Short mmCIF file of C-alpha atoms in Angstrom, two decimals:
data_model
loop_
_atom_site.label_atom_id
_atom_site.label_comp_id
_atom_site.label_asym_id
_atom_site.label_seq_id
_atom_site.Cartn_x
_atom_site.Cartn_y
_atom_site.Cartn_z
CA MET H 1 -5.72 -24.92 5.48
CA THR H 2 -7.74 -28.12 5.61
CA ALA H 3 -8.08 -30.19 2.44
CA HIS H 4 -11.37 -31.94 1.72
CA ASP H 5 -11.62 -35.20 -0.21
CA LEU H 6 -14.42 -37.69 -0.72
CA PHE H 7 -14.50 -41.12 0.91
CA LEU H 8 -16.29 -43.33 -1.62
CA LEU H 9 -17.70 -46.52 -0.20
CA GLY H 10 -19.44 -47.82 -3.32
CA GLY H 11 -22.28 -49.32 -1.31
CA VAL H 12 -25.08 -51.19 -3.09
CA PHE H 13 -28.21 -49.26 -2.12
CA PRO H 14 -31.77 -50.42 -2.92
CA GLU H 15 -32.70 -50.48 -6.62
CA THR H 16 -29.01 -50.24 -7.53
CA THR H 17 -26.92 -53.06 -8.98
CA PRO H 18 -23.28 -53.62 -7.99
CA ALA H 19 -22.17 -52.54 -11.48
CA GLN H 20 -24.14 -49.31 -11.16
CA SER H 21 -22.60 -48.71 -7.73
CA LEU H 22 -19.12 -48.96 -9.25
CA ARG H 23 -20.01 -46.52 -12.01
CA HIS H 24 -21.46 -44.15 -9.40
CA VAL H 25 -18.06 -44.07 -7.66
CA VAL H 26 -16.53 -42.76 -10.90
CA ALA H 27 -19.27 -40.15 -11.34
CA TYR H 28 -18.90 -38.99 -7.74
CA ALA H 29 -15.13 -38.53 -8.11
CA GLN H 30 -15.69 -36.47 -11.25
CA ALA H 31 -18.33 -34.43 -9.41
CA ALA H 32 -15.82 -33.79 -6.62
CA GLU H 33 -13.34 -32.43 -9.12
CA SER H 34 -15.99 -30.19 -10.68
CA ALA H 35 -17.02 -28.96 -7.21
CA GLY H 36 -13.47 -27.84 -6.42
CA MET H 37 -12.72 -30.51 -3.86
CA ASP H 38 -9.20 -31.83 -3.35
CA GLY H 39 -9.46 -35.58 -3.83
CA ALA H 40 -11.33 -38.86 -3.60
CA TRP H 41 -10.36 -42.03 -1.72
CA VAL H 42 -11.99 -45.39 -2.41
CA ALA H 43 -12.83 -48.30 -0.13
CA GLU H 44 -12.26 -52.01 -0.75
CA HIS H 45 -14.56 -54.87 0.30
CA HIS H 46 -15.09 -58.47 -0.72
CA PHE H 47 -18.28 -60.51 -1.14
CA ILE H 48 -20.66 -58.01 0.52
CA GLU H 49 -22.99 -55.23 -0.64
CA TYR H 50 -21.67 -52.78 1.95
CA GLY H 51 -19.08 -51.97 -0.71
CA ALA H 52 -19.07 -53.30 -4.27
CA ASN H 53 -15.45 -52.43 -5.07
CA PRO H 54 -13.09 -55.40 -4.51
CA SER H 55 -9.87 -53.62 -5.48
CA ALA H 56 -9.04 -50.13 -4.24
CA THR H 57 -5.96 -49.87 -6.45
CA LEU H 58 -7.84 -50.97 -9.59
CA MET H 59 -10.56 -48.39 -8.93
CA ALA H 60 -7.92 -45.76 -8.15
CA SER H 61 -6.29 -46.41 -11.49
CA HIS H 62 -9.59 -45.81 -13.28
CA LEU H 63 -10.30 -42.65 -11.28
CA LEU H 64 -6.85 -41.25 -12.03
CA ALA H 65 -7.63 -41.65 -15.74
CA ALA H 66 -11.16 -40.25 -15.34
CA THR H 67 -10.03 -37.06 -13.55
CA GLU H 68 -7.33 -34.47 -14.17
CA ARG H 69 -6.51 -32.59 -10.98
CA ILE H 70 -7.63 -34.22 -7.75
CA GLN H 71 -5.68 -36.67 -5.62
CA ILE H 72 -6.92 -40.25 -5.64
CA GLY H 73 -6.34 -42.53 -2.66
CA THR H 74 -7.18 -45.95 -1.26
CA ALA H 75 -9.08 -46.08 2.02
CA VAL H 76 -8.04 -48.74 2.28
CA ALA H 77 -6.27 -51.49 0.40
CA VAL H 78 -6.51 -54.48 2.76
CA LEU H 79 -2.90 -55.46 3.41
CA SER H 80 -3.80 -58.70 5.19
CA ASN H 81 -5.11 -60.08 1.87
CA ARG H 82 -2.34 -58.80 -0.38
CA HIS H 83 1.32 -59.59 -0.87
CA PRO H 84 3.14 -56.37 0.06
CA VAL H 85 5.41 -56.56 -2.99
CA ALA H 86 2.47 -56.96 -5.40
CA LEU H 87 0.66 -54.04 -3.74
CA GLY H 88 3.86 -51.99 -3.80
CA GLU H 89 4.30 -52.61 -7.53
CA GLU H 90 0.74 -51.43 -8.19
CA ALA H 91 1.22 -48.30 -6.06
CA ALA H 92 4.53 -47.43 -7.72
CA THR H 93 2.94 -47.88 -11.15
CA LEU H 94 0.08 -45.51 -10.31
CA ASP H 95 2.51 -42.97 -8.90
CA ALA H 96 4.57 -43.14 -12.10
CA LEU H 97 1.51 -42.72 -14.33
CA ALA H 98 0.02 -39.85 -12.31
CA PRO H 99 2.93 -38.19 -10.46
CA GLY H 100 1.89 -36.63 -7.17
CA ARG H 101 -1.77 -37.63 -7.42
CA PHE H 102 -1.95 -41.15 -5.98
CA ARG H 103 -2.18 -41.82 -2.24
CA LEU H 104 -1.86 -45.35 -0.83
CA GLY H 105 -3.80 -46.08 2.35
CA VAL H 106 -3.66 -49.58 3.84
CA GLY H 107 -5.35 -51.36 6.72
CA ARG H 108 -5.39 -54.61 8.61
CA GLY H 109 -9.01 -55.38 7.66
CA GLY H 110 -11.03 -57.86 9.70
CA PRO H 111 -11.12 -61.59 10.40
CA TRP H 112 -13.31 -62.15 7.37
CA VAL H 113 -13.68 -65.12 5.07
CA ASP H 114 -11.63 -63.40 2.34
CA LEU H 115 -8.52 -64.30 4.38
CA ASP H 116 -9.34 -67.92 3.68
CA VAL H 117 -10.44 -67.41 0.08
CA PHE H 118 -7.21 -65.60 -0.86
CA GLY H 119 -5.00 -67.98 1.10
CA ALA H 120 -3.69 -65.44 3.61
CA GLY H 121 -5.15 -67.07 6.71
CA LEU H 122 -6.15 -65.81 10.14
CA ASP H 123 -2.53 -65.80 11.40
CA ARG H 124 -1.63 -63.23 8.77
CA PHE H 125 -4.43 -60.97 10.00
CA GLU H 126 -3.60 -61.41 13.69
CA ARG H 127 0.21 -61.37 13.61
CA GLY H 128 1.45 -60.48 10.13
CA PHE H 129 0.38 -56.87 9.68
CA GLU H 130 3.61 -55.32 10.97
CA GLU H 131 5.84 -57.49 8.80
CA GLY H 132 3.72 -56.77 5.74
CA LEU H 133 3.72 -53.03 6.43
CA ARG H 134 7.48 -52.92 6.90
CA LEU H 135 8.05 -54.82 3.66
CA LEU H 136 5.63 -52.54 1.78
CA LYS H 137 7.36 -49.42 3.10
CA ARG H 138 10.76 -50.82 2.11
CA TRP H 139 9.52 -51.65 -1.40
CA LEU H 140 8.28 -48.09 -1.93
CA SER H 141 11.30 -46.42 -0.32
CA GLY H 142 13.24 -45.90 -3.55
CA ASP H 143 15.71 -48.75 -3.00
CA GLU H 144 16.91 -50.36 -6.22
CA GLU H 145 16.83 -53.89 -4.80
CA VAL H 146 14.89 -55.53 -1.98
CA ALA H 147 15.29 -58.85 -0.18
CA HIS H 148 13.37 -60.02 2.86
CA THR H 149 13.23 -63.01 5.16
CA GLY H 150 10.52 -63.23 7.79
CA GLU H 151 7.77 -65.30 9.31
CA PHE H 152 5.18 -64.54 6.64
CA PHE H 153 7.23 -63.46 3.63
CA ASP H 154 10.46 -64.59 1.99
CA VAL H 155 11.63 -62.46 -0.92
CA LEU H 156 14.78 -63.31 -2.84
CA PRO H 157 16.88 -60.28 -3.88
CA VAL H 158 14.91 -58.69 -6.72
CA ARG H 159 15.05 -55.42 -8.61
CA VAL H 160 12.35 -52.91 -7.69
CA MET H 161 10.53 -52.09 -10.90
CA PRO H 162 9.09 -49.55 -11.25
CA PRO H 163 10.99 -47.90 -8.40
CA GLY H 164 9.02 -46.40 -5.56
CA GLY H 165 9.02 -42.68 -5.06
CA GLY H 166 9.59 -42.75 -1.31
CA GLY H 167 6.17 -41.27 -0.53
CA PRO H 168 4.18 -42.12 2.59
CA VAL H 169 1.75 -44.96 3.14
CA TRP H 170 -1.30 -44.02 5.21
CA VAL H 171 -2.17 -46.56 7.91
CA ALA H 172 -5.75 -47.09 9.07
CA ALA H 173 -5.71 -47.22 12.88
CA THR H 174 -8.56 -48.08 15.23
CA GLY H 175 -6.40 -48.80 18.28
CA GLU H 176 -3.26 -47.49 19.93
CA GLY H 177 -1.21 -50.56 18.96
CA THR H 178 -1.56 -49.81 15.25
CA ALA H 179 -1.10 -46.08 15.86
CA ARG H 180 2.16 -46.76 17.68
CA LEU H 181 3.35 -49.07 14.90
CA ALA H 182 2.68 -46.39 12.30
CA GLY H 183 4.53 -43.89 14.48
CA ARG H 184 7.59 -46.15 14.74
CA LEU H 185 7.66 -46.32 10.95
CA GLY H 186 6.96 -42.61 10.46
CA LEU H 187 3.77 -43.34 8.49
CA PRO H 188 0.72 -41.04 8.81
CA LEU H 189 -2.61 -42.25 10.18
CA LEU H 190 -5.94 -42.70 8.45
CA LEU H 191 -8.64 -42.30 11.10
CA GLY H 192 -12.16 -43.69 10.71
CA MET H 193 -15.71 -42.43 11.21
CA HIS H 194 -16.46 -44.79 14.10
CA ALA H 195 -14.50 -42.81 16.72
CA SER H 196 -14.89 -39.34 18.23
CA ASP H 197 -12.43 -36.48 17.90
CA GLU H 198 -11.33 -37.19 21.47
CA ASP H 199 -10.48 -40.78 20.56
CA HIS H 200 -8.63 -39.58 17.47
CA VAL H 201 -6.54 -37.23 19.59
CA LYS H 202 -5.53 -40.16 21.81
CA LEU H 203 -4.41 -42.15 18.78
CA LEU H 204 -2.53 -39.15 17.40
CA ASP H 205 -0.79 -38.60 20.75
CA ALA H 206 0.29 -42.26 20.84
CA TRP H 207 1.52 -41.93 17.25
CA ARG H 208 3.45 -38.75 18.03
CA ARG H 209 5.29 -40.27 20.98
CA GLU H 210 6.44 -43.25 18.94
CA ALA H 211 7.36 -41.10 15.93
CA GLU H 212 9.50 -38.76 18.04
CA ASP H 213 11.19 -41.65 19.83
CA SER H 214 11.99 -43.20 16.44
CA GLY H 215 13.55 -40.01 15.09
CA PHE H 216 10.72 -38.84 12.81
CA ASP H 217 9.43 -35.27 12.63
CA PRO H 218 5.79 -35.49 13.77
CA GLU H 219 4.99 -32.19 12.10
CA ALA H 220 5.86 -33.58 8.67
CA ALA H 221 3.01 -36.11 8.65
CA GLU H 222 -0.29 -35.34 6.92
CA HIS H 223 -2.83 -37.39 8.86
CA VAL H 224 -6.29 -38.05 7.43
CA SER H 225 -9.65 -38.35 9.21
CA THR H 226 -12.96 -39.61 7.85
CA HIS H 227 -16.32 -37.90 8.43
CA LEU H 228 -19.94 -38.42 7.52
CA ALA H 229 -20.89 -35.25 5.63
CA GLN H 230 -24.44 -34.55 4.54
CA ILE H 231 -26.10 -31.22 3.89
CA ALA H 232 -29.73 -31.55 4.99
CA ASP H 233 -31.79 -28.39 5.38
CA ALA H 234 -34.73 -29.95 7.20
CA PRO H 235 -35.38 -32.78 9.68
CA ASP H 236 -36.94 -34.97 6.98
CA GLY H 237 -33.61 -34.94 5.11
CA VAL H 238 -31.81 -36.16 8.21
CA GLU H 239 -34.44 -38.86 8.64
CA ARG H 240 -33.91 -40.01 5.05
CA LEU H 241 -30.19 -40.24 5.75
CA ARG H 242 -30.83 -42.22 8.93
CA GLU H 243 -33.07 -44.73 7.17
CA SER H 244 -30.80 -45.16 4.16
CA LEU H 245 -27.59 -45.64 6.14
CA THR H 246 -29.20 -47.99 8.65
CA GLU H 247 -30.55 -50.18 5.85
CA LEU H 248 -27.15 -50.30 4.14
CA LEU H 249 -25.41 -51.30 7.37
CA GLU H 250 -28.00 -53.89 8.37
CA ARG H 251 -27.95 -55.54 4.96
CA GLY H 252 -24.36 -54.98 3.84
CA VAL H 253 -22.41 -55.40 7.08
CA GLY H 254 -24.70 -58.28 7.98
CA GLN H 255 -23.24 -60.16 5.00
CA TYR H 256 -19.75 -60.35 6.53
CA VAL H 257 -18.66 -63.94 7.17
CA SER H 258 -16.19 -64.04 10.06
CA LEU H 259 -13.53 -66.66 10.75
CA LYS H 260 -14.02 -65.76 14.42
CA PRO H 261 -17.81 -65.71 14.86
CA SER H 262 -19.22 -63.58 17.65
CA LYS H 263 -22.61 -63.83 19.32
CA ALA H 264 -22.70 -60.08 19.90
CA LYS H 265 -25.40 -58.34 17.84
CA ARG H 266 -24.62 -54.92 16.42
CA ASP H 267 -27.15 -52.14 16.83
CA HIS H 268 -26.73 -50.45 13.46
CA GLY H 269 -29.50 -47.94 14.11
CA ALA H 270 -27.78 -46.69 17.27
CA TYR H 271 -24.48 -46.40 15.41
CA VAL H 272 -26.08 -44.31 12.66
CA ASP H 273 -27.71 -42.07 15.29
CA TRP H 274 -24.30 -41.59 16.91
CA MET H 275 -22.69 -40.68 13.58
CA ILE H 276 -25.41 -38.19 12.72
CA GLU H 277 -25.05 -36.54 16.13
CA ARG H 278 -21.24 -36.39 16.11
CA HIS H 279 -20.48 -35.78 12.44
CA ALA H 280 -21.18 -33.04 9.90
CA VAL H 281 -24.90 -33.41 9.22
CA GLY H 282 -27.25 -30.44 8.94
CA THR H 283 -27.38 -27.16 7.06
CA ALA H 284 -24.48 -26.04 4.89
CA GLY H 285 -23.28 -23.65 7.58
CA HIS H 286 -23.41 -26.28 10.31
CA VAL H 287 -21.57 -28.85 8.19
CA ALA H 288 -18.74 -26.42 7.40
CA GLU H 289 -18.44 -25.35 11.04
CA GLN H 290 -18.49 -28.93 12.32
CA LEU H 291 -15.67 -29.95 9.98
CA ALA H 292 -13.67 -26.85 10.93
CA ARG H 293 -14.10 -27.58 14.63
CA SER H 294 -12.96 -31.16 14.14
CA ALA H 295 -9.84 -30.01 12.30
CA GLU H 296 -9.13 -27.53 15.09
CA ARG H 297 -9.55 -30.14 17.85
CA THR H 298 -7.43 -32.83 16.21
CA GLY H 299 -4.96 -30.88 14.10
CA VAL H 300 -5.73 -33.18 11.14
CA SER H 301 -5.35 -31.20 7.91
CA ARG H 302 -7.04 -33.56 5.43
CA GLN H 303 -10.62 -34.75 5.85
CA LEU H 304 -12.33 -37.52 3.88
CA LEU H 305 -16.06 -36.96 3.52
CA MET H 306 -18.51 -39.87 3.30
CA VAL H 307 -21.16 -38.36 1.03
CA GLU H 308 -23.13 -41.38 -0.23
CA GLY H 309 -25.46 -41.76 2.74
CA MET H 310 -28.68 -40.89 0.91
CA GLY H 311 -28.05 -43.71 -1.56
CA ASP H 312 -29.79 -42.05 -4.51
CA ALA H 313 -27.22 -41.01 -7.12
CA HIS H 314 -28.88 -37.66 -7.86
CA ALA H 315 -29.02 -36.79 -4.15
CA VAL H 316 -25.37 -37.76 -3.69
CA ARG H 317 -24.19 -35.60 -6.59
CA GLU H 318 -26.26 -32.71 -5.21
CA ASN H 319 -24.64 -33.22 -1.80
CA ILE H 320 -21.16 -33.14 -3.35
CA GLY H 321 -21.90 -29.94 -5.21
CA ARG H 322 -23.32 -28.21 -2.14
CA LEU H 323 -20.42 -29.38 0.02
CA GLY H 324 -17.98 -27.91 -2.48
CA GLU H 325 -19.77 -24.56 -2.33
CA ALA H 326 -20.08 -24.56 1.46
CA LEU H 327 -16.45 -25.46 2.08
CA SER H 328 -15.25 -22.90 -0.45
CA ARG H 329 -17.25 -20.18 1.34
CA SER H 330 -15.91 -21.40 4.68
CA ARG H 331 -12.30 -21.15 3.48
CA THR H 332 -12.90 -17.62 2.25
CA ALA H 333 -14.65 -16.58 5.48
CA SER H 334 -11.98 -18.13 7.71
CA THR H 335 -9.46 -15.56 6.52
CA ALA H 336 -11.70 -12.81 7.89
CA ALA H 337 -13.39 -14.34 10.96
CA PRO H 338 -12.53 -17.07 13.48
CA VAL H 339 -14.45 -20.35 13.68
CA ARG H 340 -17.29 -20.11 16.19
CA SER H 341 -16.40 -21.70 19.50
CA GLU H 342 -17.94 -25.04 20.44
CA ALA H 343 -19.34 -23.44 23.60
CA ALA H 344 -21.65 -21.26 21.48
CA PRO H 345 -22.76 -23.27 18.45
CA ALA H 346 -25.12 -21.84 15.88
CA ALA H 347 -28.26 -23.66 17.00
CA ALA H 348 -30.35 -22.02 14.30
CA ASP H 349 -28.06 -23.53 11.67
CA ARG H 350 -28.61 -27.08 12.84
CA ALA H 351 -31.20 -29.35 11.28
CA ARG H 352 -31.94 -32.28 13.56
CA PRO H 353 -35.10 -34.33 13.97
CA ALA H 354 -36.87 -33.86 17.29
#
C-alpha cells in the first residue's frame, strides 16, 4: 500500500512574511496528521523566498515535537553545505528523541552562493558529494567509533555520540550518476517533481543495477517520489494554482545567486503548465487515480505531496483535508476494485482549463 506524506516547501507567497511561512509549515504538518496522512517532509533553502526554511533538521525537530504519530523527514538537507558528521549527529539525535519517526533525506543542492557563504566552495558541490555521503552513512551505521581521511574531510578517531541507528539515508537524484551512487551504497532514492514517471523509472533501473551488483537487496529499499497534488473542482481553481505557482517560481527561484552564472532564461510558466498536466491536479477522484497510477508505473511506495501551491493558508489546509479524505477512500476502494487503466481515464473527473 502506498504511503502519502506532505512535501512542505515553506514558500513566501504574496502578503505572507517569512516568519508566517515558517509557522504555516508547522500548521500544515499538524493538519496532515489530523487528516490521517502518513508524514511530512520539509525543504531547505538559503537567502531566497522560494523557501523560507534554512534548516531542514531544525524544522524537523520542531515538527516532531508538534506532532505525535506521523513520520517527519528532510527533503532535503543540503549535504554540500554541511559537514557530514555534524549532520549525522543531528539526525541521530532526532532518531533517539523520536524513535522510528525521523527520516533523513539529503541532496547535492546547486551551485549557489551559500556554498561560498558557508565556506564549502564550488569544488565540494562538484566533486565532494560522494565522499560526504559515504562519511554520513558510516556515521549513522551504528559504529562506536569513526575515523576518516579523504580529499574533503579528515576526521580523527572519535566516539559516535549519540550512536546512529543504522537506518537509511534518502538521496535526492536528478541524474543517473547520483542514482548509481545511491545504489552502490544501498541508499533509497528521493525523486523530484521536475521529472516524469518514465524518467523516474530510468533512474530506479540504474539504481537497481548498481544495488544488485553491490550486494544489496533492491526490494528492501523504500524509494520516495514527489508530486504536485491539488484538488480543484473547476477550471478557475486550476488557474489560481497556475498563477500562484508561477509567481512563486518567478520571484523566489529568480533570487538564486549562482557561482556558475548561466545566460539561459527559465520559462517558469511553461514548467508550471507541465506540472499541472503531468501531476495530480483536478477533482478528488482524478487526484487519487493519478497518484495510484504513478505508484503502479514506478513501483514507488511512498509519495510526497506538494500541497502549498495555492499559497493562501486556508486554501492549503482545505487541500490537505480533502486529500486525506480522497486518499483514504481510494485505499478502501482499491481492495475491492482495480485502478482504472491509463488507456481509459475518467475524463469527466478531470478539471482542466480549456
